[in-house]
Amino acid sequence: MSGKNKRGMLIILSGPSGSGKDTILTQLAKRDIGVQLSVSLTTRAPREWEIDGFHYYFVSKQTFMEKIHNDEVLEYAKYGENFYGTPSAPVDRWLDEGKTVILKIEVQGAEKIRARYPDVVSLFLMPPSMEVLEQRLRNRESDSEEDIVRRMTIAREEIARSEEYDYIVVNDVVDYAVSDICAIIQAERLRSTRMKYKVSEVLDHA
Ligand code: 5GP
């Protein structure tokens, strides 16, 4: 039997703005379970604490459009007034290397990725309530009132589509949400369709 290489696993993490995706991902990185976070392109202006090349690649609209035109973007979406997109080259390379790759993207992007990668695992991070979500957006103190209202409207639309996801993780206590996500990742890694490489390995060396 020919040996099959271990293919990586693609994970989508969606959730309304303010649901705590960044906090969760920072904590997840500390658990050291071997996940690779994709860095997106955006035309949005950086927030005070954001680092170019780490949180996002901050680009002009013209550069963004050029990358789409040159087919360098896996998916993209307009969110509010800005564009966001996933650079394709790193994601494809990591998957070829057998890594677990997380895309932190909104619902339209998630839909496009599902169509392109049917075995993607999708997670929706749910705030405990709309009140908590609004409070978190206000505590951030970086967005204008208009922006907060717009993000709350988009949040309602996103939550209404949360059942399109494989898993819904409630982010009330960060540690619990991170543990839930770790459990999902570990279980999905052992799904028999992803263990085919091991089956060939064992049989080839029997
Ligand atoms: P924020 O401005 O709060 O950083 O992001 C706004 C929304 O865009 C969030 O829901 C975030 O997950 C999403 N987003 C970030 N990067 C991408 C991307 O590359 N593609 C898509 N479709 N959405 C993204």
Short mmCIF file of C-alpha atoms and ligand atoms in Angstrom, two decimals:
data_model
loop_
_atom_site.label_atom_id
_atom_site.label_comp_id
_atom_site.label_asym_id
_atom_site.label_seq_id
_atom_site.Cartn_x
_atom_site.Cartn_y
_atom_site.Cartn_z
CA MET A 1 0.00 0.00 0.00
CA SER A 2 1.40 3.41 -0.89
CA GLY A 3 2.12 5.67 2.07
CA LYS A 4 -0.09 8.74 2.37
CA ASN A 5 1.37 11.95 3.69
CA LYS A 6 -0.21 13.52 6.72
CA ARG A 7 -2.30 16.43 5.48
CA GLY A 8 -2.82 19.46 7.73
CA MET A 9 -6.14 20.52 9.18
CA LEU A 10 -7.91 23.78 8.43
CA ILE A 11 -9.96 25.44 11.16
CA ILE A 12 -12.21 28.47 10.91
CA LEU A 13 -12.82 30.57 13.98
CA SER A 14 -15.65 33.05 13.50
CA GLY A 15 -17.57 35.12 15.96
CA PRO A 16 -18.84 38.66 16.22
CA SER A 17 -16.44 41.50 16.75
CA GLY A 18 -15.95 41.63 20.53
CA SER A 19 -16.65 37.92 21.06
CA GLY A 20 -13.04 37.52 22.20
CA LYS A 21 -11.39 35.75 19.26
CA ASP A 22 -8.02 37.44 19.82
CA THR A 23 -7.98 36.71 23.55
CA ILE A 24 -8.91 33.10 22.88
CA LEU A 25 -6.22 32.71 20.23
CA THR A 26 -3.55 34.24 22.47
CA GLN A 27 -4.45 31.79 25.24
CA LEU A 28 -4.63 28.91 22.77
CA ALA A 29 -1.07 29.66 21.62
CA LYS A 30 0.09 29.29 25.25
CA ARG A 31 -1.37 25.76 25.44
CA ASP A 32 1.19 24.74 22.85
CA ILE A 33 -1.01 22.35 20.90
CA GLY A 34 0.67 23.13 17.61
CA VAL A 35 -1.60 25.52 15.76
CA GLN A 36 -0.59 28.04 13.13
CA LEU A 37 -2.56 31.28 12.89
CA SER A 38 -3.04 32.81 9.45
CA VAL A 39 -2.40 36.58 9.30
CA SER A 40 -4.99 38.38 7.17
CA LEU A 41 -4.76 41.36 4.91
CA THR A 42 -6.98 44.30 5.77
CA THR A 43 -7.68 47.78 4.48
CA ARG A 44 -8.77 48.83 8.00
CA ALA A 45 -6.56 51.29 9.89
CA PRO A 46 -4.53 49.64 12.67
CA ARG A 47 -5.76 49.96 16.23
CA GLU A 48 -3.28 51.48 18.65
CA TRP A 49 -1.85 48.17 19.89
CA GLU A 50 -1.88 46.31 16.59
CA ILE A 51 1.37 45.30 14.92
CA ASP A 52 1.69 45.13 11.14
CA GLY A 53 2.54 41.58 10.06
CA PHE A 54 1.40 40.10 13.38
CA HIS A 55 -2.25 41.07 13.89
CA TYR A 56 -2.84 41.91 10.23
CA TYR A 57 -1.03 43.03 7.11
CA PHE A 58 -2.37 46.57 6.85
CA VAL A 59 -2.60 47.50 3.18
CA SER A 60 -4.18 50.12 0.93
CA LYS A 61 -7.33 49.29 -1.01
CA GLN A 62 -5.29 49.35 -4.20
CA THR A 63 -2.78 46.76 -2.91
CA PHE A 64 -5.67 44.63 -1.64
CA MET A 65 -7.39 44.68 -5.03
CA GLU A 66 -4.13 43.85 -6.82
CA LYS A 67 -3.67 40.78 -4.62
CA ILE A 68 -7.19 39.60 -5.45
CA HIS A 69 -6.53 40.21 -9.12
CA ASN A 70 -3.27 38.20 -8.92
CA ASP A 71 -5.10 35.32 -7.20
CA GLU A 72 -3.03 35.64 -4.02
CA VAL A 73 -6.08 35.61 -1.74
CA LEU A 74 -7.95 32.47 -0.65
CA GLU A 75 -11.12 34.35 0.25
CA TYR A 76 -12.07 37.89 1.10
CA ALA A 77 -15.03 39.84 2.40
CA LYS A 78 -16.18 43.37 3.00
CA TYR A 79 -16.95 43.94 6.65
CA GLY A 80 -18.35 47.37 7.48
CA GLU A 81 -16.37 49.78 5.33
CA ASN A 82 -13.23 47.63 5.05
CA PHE A 83 -11.94 44.63 3.18
CA TYR A 84 -10.38 41.58 4.83
CA GLY A 85 -8.72 38.63 3.10
CA THR A 86 -6.66 35.49 3.70
CA PRO A 87 -3.32 35.25 1.83
CA SER A 88 -3.30 31.85 0.10
CA ALA A 89 0.39 30.92 -0.15
CA PRO A 90 1.16 30.44 3.58
CA VAL A 91 -2.06 28.50 4.21
CA ASP A 92 -1.44 26.05 1.37
CA ARG A 93 2.18 25.58 2.47
CA TRP A 94 1.24 24.90 6.10
CA LEU A 95 -1.43 22.41 5.07
CA ASP A 96 1.10 20.62 2.86
CA GLU A 97 3.44 20.49 5.87
CA GLY A 98 0.72 18.78 7.92
CA LYS A 99 0.06 21.73 10.22
CA THR A 100 -3.18 22.80 11.89
CA VAL A 101 -4.06 26.22 10.50
CA ILE A 102 -6.58 28.60 12.05
CA LEU A 103 -8.35 31.26 10.00
CA LYS A 104 -9.96 33.99 12.07
CA ILE A 105 -12.58 35.12 9.57
CA GLU A 106 -16.18 36.33 9.40
CA VAL A 107 -19.19 34.41 8.09
CA GLN A 108 -19.00 35.28 4.37
CA GLY A 109 -15.37 34.19 4.26
CA ALA A 110 -16.25 31.02 6.17
CA GLU A 111 -18.82 30.14 3.52
CA LYS A 112 -16.23 30.52 0.75
CA ILE A 113 -13.67 28.41 2.60
CA ARG A 114 -16.24 25.63 3.22
CA ALA A 115 -16.91 25.47 -0.52
CA ARG A 116 -13.19 25.26 -1.29
CA TYR A 117 -12.10 22.98 1.58
CA PRO A 118 -15.00 20.62 2.41
CA ASP A 119 -13.12 19.02 5.32
CA VAL A 120 -12.59 22.33 7.13
CA VAL A 121 -13.64 22.38 10.80
CA SER A 122 -15.64 25.48 11.66
CA LEU A 123 -16.08 27.00 15.11
CA PHE A 124 -18.32 29.87 16.08
CA LEU A 125 -17.38 31.82 19.18
CA MET A 126 -20.59 32.95 20.87
CA PRO A 127 -20.79 35.79 23.40
CA PRO A 128 -22.78 34.89 26.53
CA SER A 129 -25.28 37.69 25.69
CA MET A 130 -25.73 40.77 23.48
CA GLU A 131 -25.29 42.96 26.56
CA VAL A 132 -21.89 41.46 27.32
CA LEU A 133 -20.89 41.81 23.68
CA GLU A 134 -21.77 45.51 23.58
CA GLN A 135 -19.93 46.09 26.85
CA ARG A 136 -16.81 44.39 25.46
CA LEU A 137 -16.93 46.57 22.34
CA ARG A 138 -17.26 49.69 24.49
CA ASN A 139 -14.43 48.64 26.82
CA ARG A 140 -12.14 48.45 23.80
CA GLU A 141 -12.42 52.26 23.52
CA SER A 142 -10.95 52.20 20.03
CA ASP A 143 -14.07 52.27 17.89
CA SER A 144 -16.42 55.21 17.32
CA GLU A 145 -20.08 55.10 18.42
CA GLU A 146 -21.07 54.66 14.78
CA ASP A 147 -18.64 51.76 14.45
CA ILE A 148 -20.00 50.09 17.61
CA VAL A 149 -23.59 50.36 16.34
CA ARG A 150 -22.52 48.93 12.97
CA ARG A 151 -20.62 46.05 14.63
CA MET A 152 -23.64 45.22 16.85
CA THR A 153 -25.89 45.07 13.76
CA ILE A 154 -23.44 42.78 11.96
CA ALA A 155 -23.13 40.69 15.17
CA ARG A 156 -26.88 39.92 15.14
CA GLU A 157 -26.67 38.78 11.51
CA GLU A 158 -23.61 36.63 12.26
CA ILE A 159 -25.16 34.98 15.33
CA ALA A 160 -28.26 34.16 13.25
CA ARG A 161 -25.92 32.13 10.98
CA SER A 162 -24.03 30.35 13.77
CA GLU A 163 -25.81 27.05 13.05
CA GLU A 164 -23.88 26.82 9.77
CA TYR A 165 -20.84 25.98 11.92
CA ASP A 166 -19.72 22.56 13.15
CA TYR A 167 -19.29 23.80 16.73
CA ILE A 168 -20.54 26.70 18.84
CA VAL A 169 -18.26 27.63 21.73
CA VAL A 170 -19.59 30.09 24.31
CA ASN A 171 -16.97 32.53 25.49
CA ASP A 172 -18.05 33.36 29.01
CA VAL A 173 -14.98 32.23 30.98
CA VAL A 174 -11.96 32.43 28.65
CA ASP A 175 -10.17 29.40 30.13
CA TYR A 176 -13.21 27.17 29.62
CA ALA A 177 -13.69 28.34 26.03
CA VAL A 178 -10.00 27.65 25.29
CA SER A 179 -10.30 24.17 26.81
CA ASP A 180 -13.38 23.51 24.67
CA ILE A 181 -11.49 24.52 21.54
CA CYS A 182 -8.48 22.36 22.48
CA ALA A 183 -10.80 19.38 22.95
CA ILE A 184 -12.39 19.97 19.54
CA ILE A 185 -9.00 20.23 17.82
CA GLN A 186 -7.68 17.08 19.49
CA ALA A 187 -10.78 15.09 18.61
CA GLU A 188 -10.87 16.32 15.01
CA ARG A 189 -7.22 15.33 14.56
CA LEU A 190 -8.18 11.74 15.38
CA ARG A 191 -11.11 11.58 12.97
CA SER A 192 -10.59 8.40 10.95
CA THR A 193 -10.62 10.29 7.63
CA ARG A 194 -7.60 12.26 8.90
CA MET A 195 -5.81 9.16 10.17
CA LYS A 196 -5.51 7.46 6.78
CA TYR A 197 -1.79 8.24 6.73
CA LYS A 198 -1.39 6.27 9.97
CA VAL A 199 -3.32 3.30 8.63
CA SER A 200 -1.00 3.11 5.60
CA GLU A 201 2.03 3.60 7.82
CA VAL A 202 1.04 0.74 10.13
CA LEU A 203 0.11 -1.63 7.31
CA ASP A 204 3.21 -0.81 5.28
CA HIS A 205 5.42 -1.67 8.23
CA ALA A 206 3.51 -4.71 9.43
P1 5GP B 1 -11.70 43.48 13.11
O1 5GP B 1 -11.84 44.79 12.37
O2 5GP B 1 -12.54 43.47 14.37
O3 5GP B 1 -10.27 43.10 13.35
O4 5GP B 1 -12.30 42.34 12.17
C1 5GP B 1 -13.60 42.41 11.65
C2 5GP B 1 -14.05 41.03 11.19
O5 5GP B 1 -13.28 40.61 10.07
C3 5GP B 1 -13.86 39.95 12.25
O6 5GP B 1 -15.04 39.16 12.29
C4 5GP B 1 -12.69 39.15 11.74
O7 5GP B 1 -12.75 37.79 12.14
C5 5GP B 1 -12.90 39.26 10.25
N1 5GP B 1 -11.70 38.95 9.47
C6 5GP B 1 -10.41 39.15 9.81
N2 5GP B 1 -9.59 38.71 8.84
C7 5GP B 1 -10.38 38.20 7.87
C8 5GP B 1 -10.13 37.57 6.61
O8 5GP B 1 -9.00 37.37 6.17
N3 5GP B 1 -11.21 37.20 5.88
C9 5GP B 1 -12.49 37.38 6.30
N4 5GP B 1 -13.47 36.96 5.52
N5 5GP B 1 -12.76 37.96 7.49
C10 5GP B 1 -11.73 38.36 8.27
#
